[in-house]
Amino acid sequence: MRLYRRESGTPESARLGTIVFIHGFPLTSEIWQPQLGSLPDGWRGIAPDLRGFGQSPLDAAPEEIPTGKRLGGRIARDDEPVLTMASLADDIALLLERESGDRPEHGLSDHGAAVNHGAAVICGLSMGGYVALELWRRHPALVRGLVLADTRAAADDDEGRENRMRMALKARDAGLRPIASAMLPSLLAPETATHDPDLVDRVRRMILDTPVPTLVAALAGMAARHDATRDLPGIRTPTLVIAGEHDAITPPDTARAMADALPDARLAIVQGAGHLANLENPDAFNAALHDFLEELAP
Ligand code: MLT
């Protein structure tokens, strides 16, 4: 399956490397426009629409996944597809393998060190961060650096899974409109909502355009995701952890704890931003990202 993607640069121009941007829920690759539009020279950017989101087809099967004890039923019903974080991570691995084309997957750098030409910096926001961590777990050789933005390593607790179940029920009954109204205040900082009504409208439109089956499939997949907390000390890949100053979903303290648990991490708090830090304060987000890419450059 081929994912729709936005890009900047070409494989030939990726002198310093490639960065893959993975969007959050229930959004699309559109959120990465401010990053794709200003990548430093020598870097190529690829931002796919995850399976079922934006212009990528859902193309997923029902799956029986454990989602917690107190749910009284499954989030995705027997005939509804499920988007596990593992399947979304495998899609990114395939994208990277195709991207490296017939260049050799493994080789020697000028300094004689083993390099993987298919490896990329993986930048995931929120659900995209869950996918990035899963990609590291399943395909570590493809991950040259990690950017974990407005996300967490922990799995859902029972209350979180029940909230997802309620959201799935509401979406089936009433569509995406009440979901968008309920989500927007927690996605954006209060000052963004006041000062940037165009951004609020764009985010609302992305949510409203999400098909109900995709929403339910991703809710079920997120509810069943692996708890990566214990993986963190073993992630030796250089990592940038980013959080919006006013992120109500994954607050700065969550980001700080994640950065502290990672052996090679730096933390950036994006002032004036909420959960969608890359959209709400792109200049500050990009400054942190570009410093990190400069550190990684060969
Ligand atoms: C997201 O922004 O991707 C969501 O807040 C993730 C989640 O619901 O856990």
PDB file of C-alpha atoms and ligand atoms in Angstrom:
ATOM      1  CA  MET A   1       0.000   0.000   0.000  1.00  0.00           C
ATOM      2  CA  ARG A   2       1.311   3.456  -0.908  1.00  0.00           C
ATOM      3  CA  LEU A   3       0.661   6.304   1.487  1.00  0.00           C
ATOM      4  CA  TYR A   4      -0.151   9.767   0.183  1.00  0.00           C
ATOM      5  CA  ARG A   5       2.689  12.078   1.195  1.00  0.00           C
ATOM      6  CA  ARG A   6       3.835  15.689   1.154  1.00  0.00           C
ATOM      7  CA  GLU A   7       7.531  16.239   0.540  1.00  0.00           C
ATOM      8  CA  SER A   8      10.260  18.806   0.395  1.00  0.00           C
ATOM      9  CA  GLY A   9      13.537  18.267  -1.404  1.00  0.00           C
ATOM     10  CA  THR A  10      14.386  15.230  -3.519  1.00  0.00           C
ATOM     11  CA  PRO A  11      16.273  12.013  -2.727  1.00  0.00           C
ATOM     12  CA  GLU A  12      19.245  13.518  -4.602  1.00  0.00           C
ATOM     13  CA  SER A  13      19.173  16.689  -2.480  1.00  0.00           C
ATOM     14  CA  ALA A  14      19.181  14.729   0.813  1.00  0.00           C
ATOM     15  CA  ARG A  15      22.914  15.313   1.325  1.00  0.00           C
ATOM     16  CA  LEU A  16      22.596  15.387   5.108  1.00  0.00           C
ATOM     17  CA  GLY A  17      19.619  13.102   5.540  1.00  0.00           C
ATOM     18  CA  THR A  18      15.892  12.534   5.462  1.00  0.00           C
ATOM     19  CA  ILE A  19      13.330  13.352   8.099  1.00  0.00           C
ATOM     20  CA  VAL A  20       9.920  11.682   8.216  1.00  0.00           C
ATOM     21  CA  PHE A  21       7.121  13.618   9.926  1.00  0.00           C
ATOM     22  CA  ILE A  22       4.250  11.575  11.435  1.00  0.00           C
ATOM     23  CA  HIS A  23       1.044  13.433  12.245  1.00  0.00           C
ATOM     24  CA  GLY A  24      -1.217  13.145  15.293  1.00  0.00           C
ATOM     25  CA  PHE A  25      -4.838  12.096  15.736  1.00  0.00           C
ATOM     26  CA  PRO A  26      -7.182  12.830  14.011  1.00  0.00           C
ATOM     27  CA  LEU A  27      -5.130  15.014  11.685  1.00  0.00           C
ATOM     28  CA  THR A  28      -3.149  14.710   8.448  1.00  0.00           C
ATOM     29  CA  SER A  29       0.238  15.502   6.923  1.00  0.00           C
ATOM     30  CA  GLU A  30      -1.070  19.054   6.427  1.00  0.00           C
ATOM     31  CA  ILE A  31       0.079  19.879   9.965  1.00  0.00           C
ATOM     32  CA  TRP A  32       3.715  19.612   8.852  1.00  0.00           C
ATOM     33  CA  GLN A  33       3.599  22.347   6.217  1.00  0.00           C
ATOM     34  CA  PRO A  34       5.495  24.853   8.431  1.00  0.00           C
ATOM     35  CA  GLN A  35       8.280  22.290   8.911  1.00  0.00           C
ATOM     36  CA  LEU A  36       8.456  21.009   5.307  1.00  0.00           C
ATOM     37  CA  GLY A  37       8.586  24.592   4.061  1.00  0.00           C
ATOM     38  CA  SER A  38      11.676  25.540   6.035  1.00  0.00           C
ATOM     39  CA  LEU A  39      13.977  22.535   6.370  1.00  0.00           C
ATOM     40  CA  PRO A  40      17.683  23.379   6.363  1.00  0.00           C
ATOM     41  CA  ASP A  41      19.599  22.889   3.145  1.00  0.00           C
ATOM     42  CA  GLY A  42      20.658  19.260   2.581  1.00  0.00           C
ATOM     43  CA  TRP A  43      17.665  17.737   4.390  1.00  0.00           C
ATOM     44  CA  ARG A  44      14.729  16.049   2.672  1.00  0.00           C
ATOM     45  CA  GLY A  45      11.331  15.949   4.389  1.00  0.00           C
ATOM     46  CA  ILE A  46       8.557  13.397   3.895  1.00  0.00           C
ATOM     47  CA  ALA A  47       5.196  13.680   5.651  1.00  0.00           C
ATOM     48  CA  PRO A  48       2.796  10.809   4.875  1.00  0.00           C
ATOM     49  CA  ASP A  49      -0.915  10.695   5.595  1.00  0.00           C
ATOM     50  CA  LEU A  50      -1.152   7.632   7.836  1.00  0.00           C
ATOM     51  CA  ARG A  51      -3.412   4.799   6.635  1.00  0.00           C
ATOM     52  CA  GLY A  52      -7.043   5.994   6.625  1.00  0.00           C
ATOM     53  CA  PHE A  53      -6.197   9.675   7.234  1.00  0.00           C
ATOM     54  CA  GLY A  54      -6.192  12.479   4.662  1.00  0.00           C
ATOM     55  CA  GLN A  55      -5.696  11.004   1.209  1.00  0.00           C
ATOM     56  CA  SER A  56      -4.408   7.541   2.234  1.00  0.00           C
ATOM     57  CA  PRO A  57      -6.947   4.696   2.086  1.00  0.00           C
ATOM     58  CA  LEU A  58      -7.906   2.917   5.328  1.00  0.00           C
ATOM     59  CA  ASP A  59      -7.210  -0.574   4.015  1.00  0.00           C
ATOM     60  CA  ALA A  60      -7.011  -2.320   7.415  1.00  0.00           C
ATOM     61  CA  ALA A  61      -8.635  -5.451   8.783  1.00  0.00           C
ATOM     62  CA  PRO A  62     -10.554  -6.143  12.001  1.00  0.00           C
ATOM     63  CA  GLU A  63      -8.268  -7.394  14.749  1.00  0.00           C
ATOM     64  CA  GLU A  64      -8.948  -8.770  18.184  1.00  0.00           C
ATOM     65  CA  ILE A  65      -6.831  -6.684  20.484  1.00  0.00           C
ATOM     66  CA  PRO A  66      -6.907  -6.431  24.253  1.00  0.00           C
ATOM     67  CA  THR A  67      -8.067  -2.971  25.332  1.00  0.00           C
ATOM     68  CA  GLY A  68      -8.459  -3.198  29.103  1.00  0.00           C
ATOM     69  CA  LYS A  69     -10.659  -4.797  31.702  1.00  0.00           C
ATOM     70  CA  ARG A  70     -13.442  -2.338  32.504  1.00  0.00           C
ATOM     71  CA  LEU A  71     -14.566  -1.555  28.983  1.00  0.00           C
ATOM     72  CA  GLY A  72     -17.583  -3.821  28.724  1.00  0.00           C
ATOM     73  CA  GLY A  73     -17.029  -4.345  25.022  1.00  0.00           C
ATOM     74  CA  ARG A  74     -14.436  -3.615  22.362  1.00  0.00           C
ATOM     75  CA  ILE A  75     -13.776  -0.150  20.965  1.00  0.00           C
ATOM     76  CA  ALA A  76     -13.775  -1.491  17.413  1.00  0.00           C
ATOM     77  CA  ARG A  77     -16.586  -3.968  16.812  1.00  0.00           C
ATOM     78  CA  ASP A  78     -16.048  -7.374  15.191  1.00  0.00           C
ATOM     79  CA  ASP A  79     -16.461  -6.080  11.641  1.00  0.00           C
ATOM     80  CA  GLU A  80     -14.557  -2.802  12.101  1.00  0.00           C
ATOM     81  CA  PRO A  81     -10.908  -2.369  11.092  1.00  0.00           C
ATOM     82  CA  VAL A  82      -8.213  -1.600  13.673  1.00  0.00           C
ATOM     83  CA  LEU A  83      -5.118   0.522  13.121  1.00  0.00           C
ATOM     84  CA  THR A  84      -2.468  -0.805  15.484  1.00  0.00           C
ATOM     85  CA  MET A  85       0.581   1.370  16.113  1.00  0.00           C
ATOM     86  CA  ALA A  86       2.621  -1.590  14.830  1.00  0.00           C
ATOM     87  CA  SER A  87       0.844  -1.578  11.464  1.00  0.00           C
ATOM     88  CA  LEU A  88       1.307   2.195  11.145  1.00  0.00           C
ATOM     89  CA  ALA A  89       5.005   1.822  12.016  1.00  0.00           C
ATOM     90  CA  ASP A  90       5.413  -0.931   9.416  1.00  0.00           C
ATOM     91  CA  ASP A  91       3.908   1.429   6.810  1.00  0.00           C
ATOM     92  CA  ILE A  92       6.627   3.966   7.616  1.00  0.00           C
ATOM     93  CA  ALA A  93       9.298   1.250   7.394  1.00  0.00           C
ATOM     94  CA  LEU A  94       8.009   0.306   3.937  1.00  0.00           C
ATOM     95  CA  LEU A  95       8.004   3.944   2.879  1.00  0.00           C
ATOM     96  CA  LEU A  96      11.657   4.268   3.945  1.00  0.00           C
ATOM     97  CA  GLU A  97      12.642   1.047   2.243  1.00  0.00           C
ATOM     98  CA  ARG A  98      11.046   2.250  -0.998  1.00  0.00           C
ATOM     99  CA  GLU A  99      12.678   5.639  -0.566  1.00  0.00           C
ATOM    100  CA  SER A 100      16.139   4.109  -0.387  1.00  0.00           C
ATOM    101  CA  GLY A 101      15.261   2.326  -3.659  1.00  0.00           C
ATOM    102  CA  ASP A 102      18.095   0.278  -4.987  1.00  0.00           C
ATOM    103  CA  ARG A 103      20.749   2.115  -3.030  1.00  0.00           C
ATOM    104  CA  PRO A 104      22.449  -0.481  -0.790  1.00  0.00           C
ATOM    105  CA  GLU A 105      20.667  -0.717   2.591  1.00  0.00           C
ATOM    106  CA  HIS A 106      23.888  -1.104   4.525  1.00  0.00           C
ATOM    107  CA  GLY A 107      27.358   0.085   3.721  1.00  0.00           C
ATOM    108  CA  LEU A 108      30.421   1.826   5.097  1.00  0.00           C
ATOM    109  CA  SER A 109      30.676   5.575   5.633  1.00  0.00           C
ATOM    110  CA  ASP A 110      33.828   7.543   4.708  1.00  0.00           C
ATOM    111  CA  HIS A 111      35.043   6.857   8.255  1.00  0.00           C
ATOM    112  CA  GLY A 112      34.512   3.119   7.944  1.00  0.00           C
ATOM    113  CA  ALA A 113      31.510   3.036  10.313  1.00  0.00           C
ATOM    114  CA  ALA A 114      28.523   0.926   9.346  1.00  0.00           C
ATOM    115  CA  VAL A 115      25.688   3.122   8.057  1.00  0.00           C
ATOM    116  CA  ASN A 116      22.183   2.330   6.959  1.00  0.00           C
ATOM    117  CA  HIS A 117      21.302   4.438   3.939  1.00  0.00           C
ATOM    118  CA  GLY A 118      17.601   3.815   4.515  1.00  0.00           C
ATOM    119  CA  ALA A 119      17.663   5.294   8.027  1.00  0.00           C
ATOM    120  CA  ALA A 120      15.970   8.617   8.724  1.00  0.00           C
ATOM    121  CA  VAL A 121      15.186  11.014  11.528  1.00  0.00           C
ATOM    122  CA  ILE A 122      11.666  10.190  12.680  1.00  0.00           C
ATOM    123  CA  CYS A 123       9.592  13.063  14.041  1.00  0.00           C
ATOM    124  CA  GLY A 124       6.197  12.132  15.492  1.00  0.00           C
ATOM    125  CA  LEU A 125       3.618  14.323  17.165  1.00  0.00           C
ATOM    126  CA  SER A 126       1.350  12.733  19.772  1.00  0.00           C
ATOM    127  CA  MET A 127      -0.088   9.606  18.075  1.00  0.00           C
ATOM    128  CA  GLY A 128       2.774  10.089  15.602  1.00  0.00           C
ATOM    129  CA  GLY A 129       5.106   9.778  18.610  1.00  0.00           C
ATOM    130  CA  TYR A 130       3.517   6.435  19.538  1.00  0.00           C
ATOM    131  CA  VAL A 131       4.188   5.304  15.955  1.00  0.00           C
ATOM    132  CA  ALA A 132       7.775   6.631  16.089  1.00  0.00           C
ATOM    133  CA  LEU A 133       8.481   4.678  19.299  1.00  0.00           C
ATOM    134  CA  GLU A 134       6.952   1.555  17.744  1.00  0.00           C
ATOM    135  CA  LEU A 135       9.090   2.028  14.634  1.00  0.00           C
ATOM    136  CA  TRP A 136      12.181   2.187  16.861  1.00  0.00           C
ATOM    137  CA  ARG A 137      11.061  -1.048  18.596  1.00  0.00           C
ATOM    138  CA  ARG A 138      10.331  -2.921  15.360  1.00  0.00           C
ATOM    139  CA  HIS A 139      12.879  -1.444  12.951  1.00  0.00           C
ATOM    140  CA  PRO A 140      15.651   0.232  15.003  1.00  0.00           C
ATOM    141  CA  ALA A 141      18.079   0.238  12.061  1.00  0.00           C
ATOM    142  CA  LEU A 142      15.770   2.642  10.233  1.00  0.00           C
ATOM    143  CA  VAL A 143      15.872   5.252  13.011  1.00  0.00           C
ATOM    144  CA  ARG A 144      18.808   7.646  12.949  1.00  0.00           C
ATOM    145  CA  GLY A 145      17.288  10.164  15.341  1.00  0.00           C
ATOM    146  CA  LEU A 146      13.951  10.676  17.076  1.00  0.00           C
ATOM    147  CA  VAL A 147      11.855  13.776  17.624  1.00  0.00           C
ATOM    148  CA  LEU A 148       9.080  13.060  20.126  1.00  0.00           C
ATOM    149  CA  ALA A 149       6.718  16.022  20.108  1.00  0.00           C
ATOM    150  CA  ASP A 150       3.750  16.461  22.457  1.00  0.00           C
ATOM    151  CA  THR A 151       3.593  12.752  23.121  1.00  0.00           C
ATOM    152  CA  ARG A 152       4.105  10.181  25.862  1.00  0.00           C
ATOM    153  CA  ALA A 153       5.722   6.774  26.293  1.00  0.00           C
ATOM    154  CA  ALA A 154       3.081   5.341  28.656  1.00  0.00           C
ATOM    155  CA  ALA A 155       0.132   3.286  27.432  1.00  0.00           C
ATOM    156  CA  ASP A 156      -3.485   4.273  28.167  1.00  0.00           C
ATOM    157  CA  ASP A 157      -4.848   3.515  31.607  1.00  0.00           C
ATOM    158  CA  ASP A 158      -8.374   2.102  32.077  1.00  0.00           C
ATOM    159  CA  GLU A 159      -9.913   5.575  32.231  1.00  0.00           C
ATOM    160  CA  GLY A 160      -8.139   6.601  29.032  1.00  0.00           C
ATOM    161  CA  ARG A 161      -9.443   3.498  27.239  1.00  0.00           C
ATOM    162  CA  GLU A 162     -12.961   4.158  28.446  1.00  0.00           C
ATOM    163  CA  ASN A 163     -12.744   7.712  27.101  1.00  0.00           C
ATOM    164  CA  ARG A 164     -11.718   6.303  23.738  1.00  0.00           C
ATOM    165  CA  MET A 165     -14.672   3.919  23.835  1.00  0.00           C
ATOM    166  CA  ARG A 166     -17.013   6.871  24.545  1.00  0.00           C
ATOM    167  CA  MET A 167     -15.508   8.814  21.655  1.00  0.00           C
ATOM    168  CA  ALA A 168     -16.024   5.871  19.273  1.00  0.00           C
ATOM    169  CA  LEU A 169     -19.670   5.528  20.337  1.00  0.00           C
ATOM    170  CA  LYS A 170     -20.264   9.263  19.875  1.00  0.00           C
ATOM    171  CA  ALA A 171     -18.632   9.282  16.436  1.00  0.00           C
ATOM    172  CA  ARG A 172     -20.786   6.375  15.229  1.00  0.00           C
ATOM    173  CA  ASP A 173     -23.933   8.073  16.547  1.00  0.00           C
ATOM    174  CA  ALA A 174     -23.319  11.706  15.738  1.00  0.00           C
ATOM    175  CA  GLY A 175     -20.337  11.963  13.384  1.00  0.00           C
ATOM    176  CA  LEU A 176     -17.267  14.127  13.844  1.00  0.00           C
ATOM    177  CA  ARG A 177     -18.855  17.495  14.688  1.00  0.00           C
ATOM    178  CA  PRO A 178     -19.196  16.917  18.461  1.00  0.00           C
ATOM    179  CA  ILE A 179     -15.762  15.272  18.470  1.00  0.00           C
ATOM    180  CA  ALA A 180     -14.182  18.375  16.915  1.00  0.00           C
ATOM    181  CA  SER A 181     -15.914  20.691  19.404  1.00  0.00           C
ATOM    182  CA  ALA A 182     -14.787  18.572  22.333  1.00  0.00           C
ATOM    183  CA  MET A 183     -11.191  18.168  21.107  1.00  0.00           C
ATOM    184  CA  LEU A 184     -10.283  21.656  19.908  1.00  0.00           C
ATOM    185  CA  PRO A 185      -9.977  23.315  23.349  1.00  0.00           C
ATOM    186  CA  SER A 186      -7.501  20.661  24.491  1.00  0.00           C
ATOM    187  CA  LEU A 187      -5.501  20.623  21.242  1.00  0.00           C
ATOM    188  CA  LEU A 188      -4.716  24.336  21.118  1.00  0.00           C
ATOM    189  CA  ALA A 189      -3.486  26.804  23.743  1.00  0.00           C
ATOM    190  CA  PRO A 190      -6.089  29.407  24.784  1.00  0.00           C
ATOM    191  CA  GLU A 191      -4.025  32.215  23.192  1.00  0.00           C
ATOM    192  CA  THR A 192      -3.875  30.344  19.855  1.00  0.00           C
ATOM    193  CA  ALA A 193      -7.663  30.050  19.872  1.00  0.00           C
ATOM    194  CA  THR A 194      -7.905  33.823  20.429  1.00  0.00           C
ATOM    195  CA  HIS A 195      -5.156  35.051  18.115  1.00  0.00           C
ATOM    196  CA  ASP A 196      -5.225  32.578  15.240  1.00  0.00           C
ATOM    197  CA  PRO A 197      -8.822  31.766  14.224  1.00  0.00           C
ATOM    198  CA  ASP A 198      -7.583  30.563  10.806  1.00  0.00           C
ATOM    199  CA  LEU A 199      -5.499  27.869  12.465  1.00  0.00           C
ATOM    200  CA  VAL A 200      -8.467  26.824  14.608  1.00  0.00           C
ATOM    201  CA  ASP A 201     -10.537  26.492  11.422  1.00  0.00           C
ATOM    202  CA  ARG A 202      -7.872  24.455   9.649  1.00  0.00           C
ATOM    203  CA  VAL A 203      -7.551  22.039  12.555  1.00  0.00           C
ATOM    204  CA  ARG A 204     -11.349  21.775  12.848  1.00  0.00           C
ATOM    205  CA  ARG A 205     -11.587  20.959   9.132  1.00  0.00           C
ATOM    206  CA  MET A 206      -8.943  18.220   9.400  1.00  0.00           C
ATOM    207  CA  ILE A 207     -10.879  16.631  12.279  1.00  0.00           C
ATOM    208  CA  LEU A 208     -14.216  16.893  10.451  1.00  0.00           C
ATOM    209  CA  ASP A 209     -12.725  15.322   7.316  1.00  0.00           C
ATOM    210  CA  THR A 210     -11.636  12.193   9.224  1.00  0.00           C
ATOM    211  CA  PRO A 211     -13.832   9.218   8.226  1.00  0.00           C
ATOM    212  CA  VAL A 212     -15.619   7.609  11.212  1.00  0.00           C
ATOM    213  CA  PRO A 213     -14.108   4.128  10.484  1.00  0.00           C
ATOM    214  CA  THR A 214     -10.594   5.648  10.585  1.00  0.00           C
ATOM    215  CA  LEU A 215     -11.342   7.427  13.848  1.00  0.00           C
ATOM    216  CA  VAL A 216     -12.622   4.241  15.477  1.00  0.00           C
ATOM    217  CA  ALA A 217      -9.772   2.130  14.063  1.00  0.00           C
ATOM    218  CA  ALA A 218      -7.135   4.512  15.430  1.00  0.00           C
ATOM    219  CA  LEU A 219      -8.859   4.827  18.818  1.00  0.00           C
ATOM    220  CA  ALA A 220      -8.780   1.039  19.164  1.00  0.00           C
ATOM    221  CA  GLY A 221      -5.141   0.897  18.047  1.00  0.00           C
ATOM    222  CA  MET A 222      -4.052   3.618  20.470  1.00  0.00           C
ATOM    223  CA  ALA A 223      -5.958   2.002  23.354  1.00  0.00           C
ATOM    224  CA  ALA A 224      -4.070  -1.253  22.770  1.00  0.00           C
ATOM    225  CA  ARG A 225      -0.636   0.291  22.261  1.00  0.00           C
ATOM    226  CA  HIS A 226       2.524  -1.026  23.884  1.00  0.00           C
ATOM    227  CA  ASP A 227       3.761   0.776  27.000  1.00  0.00           C
ATOM    228  CA  ALA A 228       7.137   2.152  25.914  1.00  0.00           C
ATOM    229  CA  THR A 229       8.118   3.528  29.345  1.00  0.00           C
ATOM    230  CA  ARG A 230      10.483   0.653  30.035  1.00  0.00           C
ATOM    231  CA  ASP A 231      11.996   0.901  26.539  1.00  0.00           C
ATOM    232  CA  LEU A 232      13.231   4.463  27.110  1.00  0.00           C
ATOM    233  CA  PRO A 233      16.540   3.687  28.915  1.00  0.00           C
ATOM    234  CA  GLY A 234      17.496   1.407  26.007  1.00  0.00           C
ATOM    235  CA  ILE A 235      16.875   3.991  23.273  1.00  0.00           C
ATOM    236  CA  ARG A 236      20.427   5.159  22.596  1.00  0.00           C
ATOM    237  CA  THR A 237      19.346   7.001  19.439  1.00  0.00           C
ATOM    238  CA  PRO A 238      19.780  10.781  19.770  1.00  0.00           C
ATOM    239  CA  THR A 239      16.348  12.199  20.649  1.00  0.00           C
ATOM    240  CA  LEU A 240      14.753  15.616  20.823  1.00  0.00           C
ATOM    241  CA  VAL A 241      11.715  15.809  23.109  1.00  0.00           C
ATOM    242  CA  ILE A 242       9.431  18.779  22.459  1.00  0.00           C
ATOM    243  CA  ALA A 243       6.377  20.002  24.372  1.00  0.00           C
ATOM    244  CA  GLY A 244       4.107  22.976  24.065  1.00  0.00           C
ATOM    245  CA  GLU A 245       4.234  25.163  27.188  1.00  0.00           C
ATOM    246  CA  HIS A 246       0.449  24.849  27.599  1.00  0.00           C
ATOM    247  CA  ASP A 247      -0.026  21.312  26.256  1.00  0.00           C
ATOM    248  CA  ALA A 248      -3.065  20.028  28.183  1.00  0.00           C
ATOM    249  CA  ILE A 249      -2.874  16.464  26.767  1.00  0.00           C
ATOM    250  CA  THR A 250       0.832  15.698  27.202  1.00  0.00           C
ATOM    251  CA  PRO A 251       2.066  18.459  29.550  1.00  0.00           C
ATOM    252  CA  PRO A 252       5.715  19.633  29.765  1.00  0.00           C
ATOM    253  CA  ASP A 253       6.246  17.540  32.927  1.00  0.00           C
ATOM    254  CA  THR A 254       5.453  14.392  30.927  1.00  0.00           C
ATOM    255  CA  ALA A 255       7.974  15.456  28.288  1.00  0.00           C
ATOM    256  CA  ARG A 256      10.590  16.259  30.935  1.00  0.00           C
ATOM    257  CA  ALA A 257      10.193  12.801  32.540  1.00  0.00           C
ATOM    258  CA  MET A 258      10.520  11.156  29.124  1.00  0.00           C
ATOM    259  CA  ALA A 259      13.672  13.161  28.303  1.00  0.00           C
ATOM    260  CA  ASP A 260      15.150  12.272  31.726  1.00  0.00           C
ATOM    261  CA  ALA A 261      14.577   8.559  31.088  1.00  0.00           C
ATOM    262  CA  LEU A 262      16.241   8.619  27.647  1.00  0.00           C
ATOM    263  CA  PRO A 263      20.051   8.233  27.581  1.00  0.00           C
ATOM    264  CA  ASP A 264      20.657  10.787  24.796  1.00  0.00           C
ATOM    265  CA  ALA A 265      17.854  13.356  24.853  1.00  0.00           C
ATOM    266  CA  ARG A 266      17.460  17.110  24.858  1.00  0.00           C
ATOM    267  CA  LEU A 267      14.222  18.887  25.793  1.00  0.00           C
ATOM    268  CA  ALA A 268      12.632  21.940  24.187  1.00  0.00           C
ATOM    269  CA  ILE A 269       9.561  23.671  25.612  1.00  0.00           C
ATOM    270  CA  VAL A 270       7.732  25.683  22.954  1.00  0.00           C
ATOM    271  CA  GLN A 271       6.456  28.910  24.498  1.00  0.00           C
ATOM    272  CA  GLY A 272       2.849  29.976  23.967  1.00  0.00           C
ATOM    273  CA  ALA A 273       1.889  26.654  22.332  1.00  0.00           C
ATOM    274  CA  GLY A 274      -0.497  23.864  23.311  1.00  0.00           C
ATOM    275  CA  HIS A 275      -0.602  20.265  22.028  1.00  0.00           C
ATOM    276  CA  LEU A 276       0.030  21.243  18.388  1.00  0.00           C
ATOM    277  CA  ALA A 277       3.301  23.024  19.149  1.00  0.00           C
ATOM    278  CA  ASN A 278       4.638  22.749  15.565  1.00  0.00           C
ATOM    279  CA  LEU A 279       1.623  24.651  14.213  1.00  0.00           C
ATOM    280  CA  GLU A 280       1.077  27.078  17.088  1.00  0.00           C
ATOM    281  CA  ASN A 281       4.644  28.368  17.325  1.00  0.00           C
ATOM    282  CA  PRO A 282       6.427  27.052  14.216  1.00  0.00           C
ATOM    283  CA  ASP A 283       9.406  29.410  14.598  1.00  0.00           C
ATOM    284  CA  ALA A 284      10.292  28.059  18.050  1.00  0.00           C
ATOM    285  CA  PHE A 285       9.559  24.454  17.033  1.00  0.00           C
ATOM    286  CA  ASN A 286      11.698  24.781  13.901  1.00  0.00           C
ATOM    287  CA  ALA A 287      14.561  26.425  15.806  1.00  0.00           C
ATOM    288  CA  ALA A 288      14.734  23.418  18.179  1.00  0.00           C
ATOM    289  CA  LEU A 289      14.405  20.978  15.275  1.00  0.00           C
ATOM    290  CA  HIS A 290      17.096  22.670  13.181  1.00  0.00           C
ATOM    291  CA  ASP A 291      19.564  22.746  16.113  1.00  0.00           C
ATOM    292  CA  PHE A 292      18.967  19.019  16.550  1.00  0.00           C
ATOM    293  CA  LEU A 293      19.452  18.280  12.835  1.00  0.00           C
ATOM    294  CA  GLU A 294      22.683  20.269  12.889  1.00  0.00           C
ATOM    295  CA  GLU A 295      23.949  18.087  15.757  1.00  0.00           C
ATOM    296  CA  LEU A 296      23.085  14.965  13.731  1.00  0.00           C
ATOM    297  CA  ALA A 297      24.599  16.115  10.456  1.00  0.00           C
ATOM    298  CA  PRO A 298      27.634  14.010   9.494  1.00  0.00           C
TER     299      PRO A 298
HETATM  300  C1  MLT B   1      -2.999  13.059  19.269  1.00  0.00           C
HETATM  301  O1  MLT B   1      -2.903  14.287  19.239  1.00  0.00           O
HETATM  302  O2  MLT B   1      -2.472  12.342  18.401  1.00  0.00           O
HETATM  303  C2  MLT B   1      -3.805  12.437  20.377  1.00  0.00           C
HETATM  304  O3  MLT B   1      -3.960  13.351  21.426  1.00  0.00           O
HETATM  305  C3  MLT B   1      -3.180  11.163  20.869  1.00  0.00           C
HETATM  306  C4  MLT B   1      -4.050  10.448  21.851  1.00  0.00           C
HETATM  307  O4  MLT B   1      -5.279  10.559  21.778  1.00  0.00           O
HETATM  308  O5  MLT B   1      -3.494   9.733  22.704  1.00  0.00           O
END
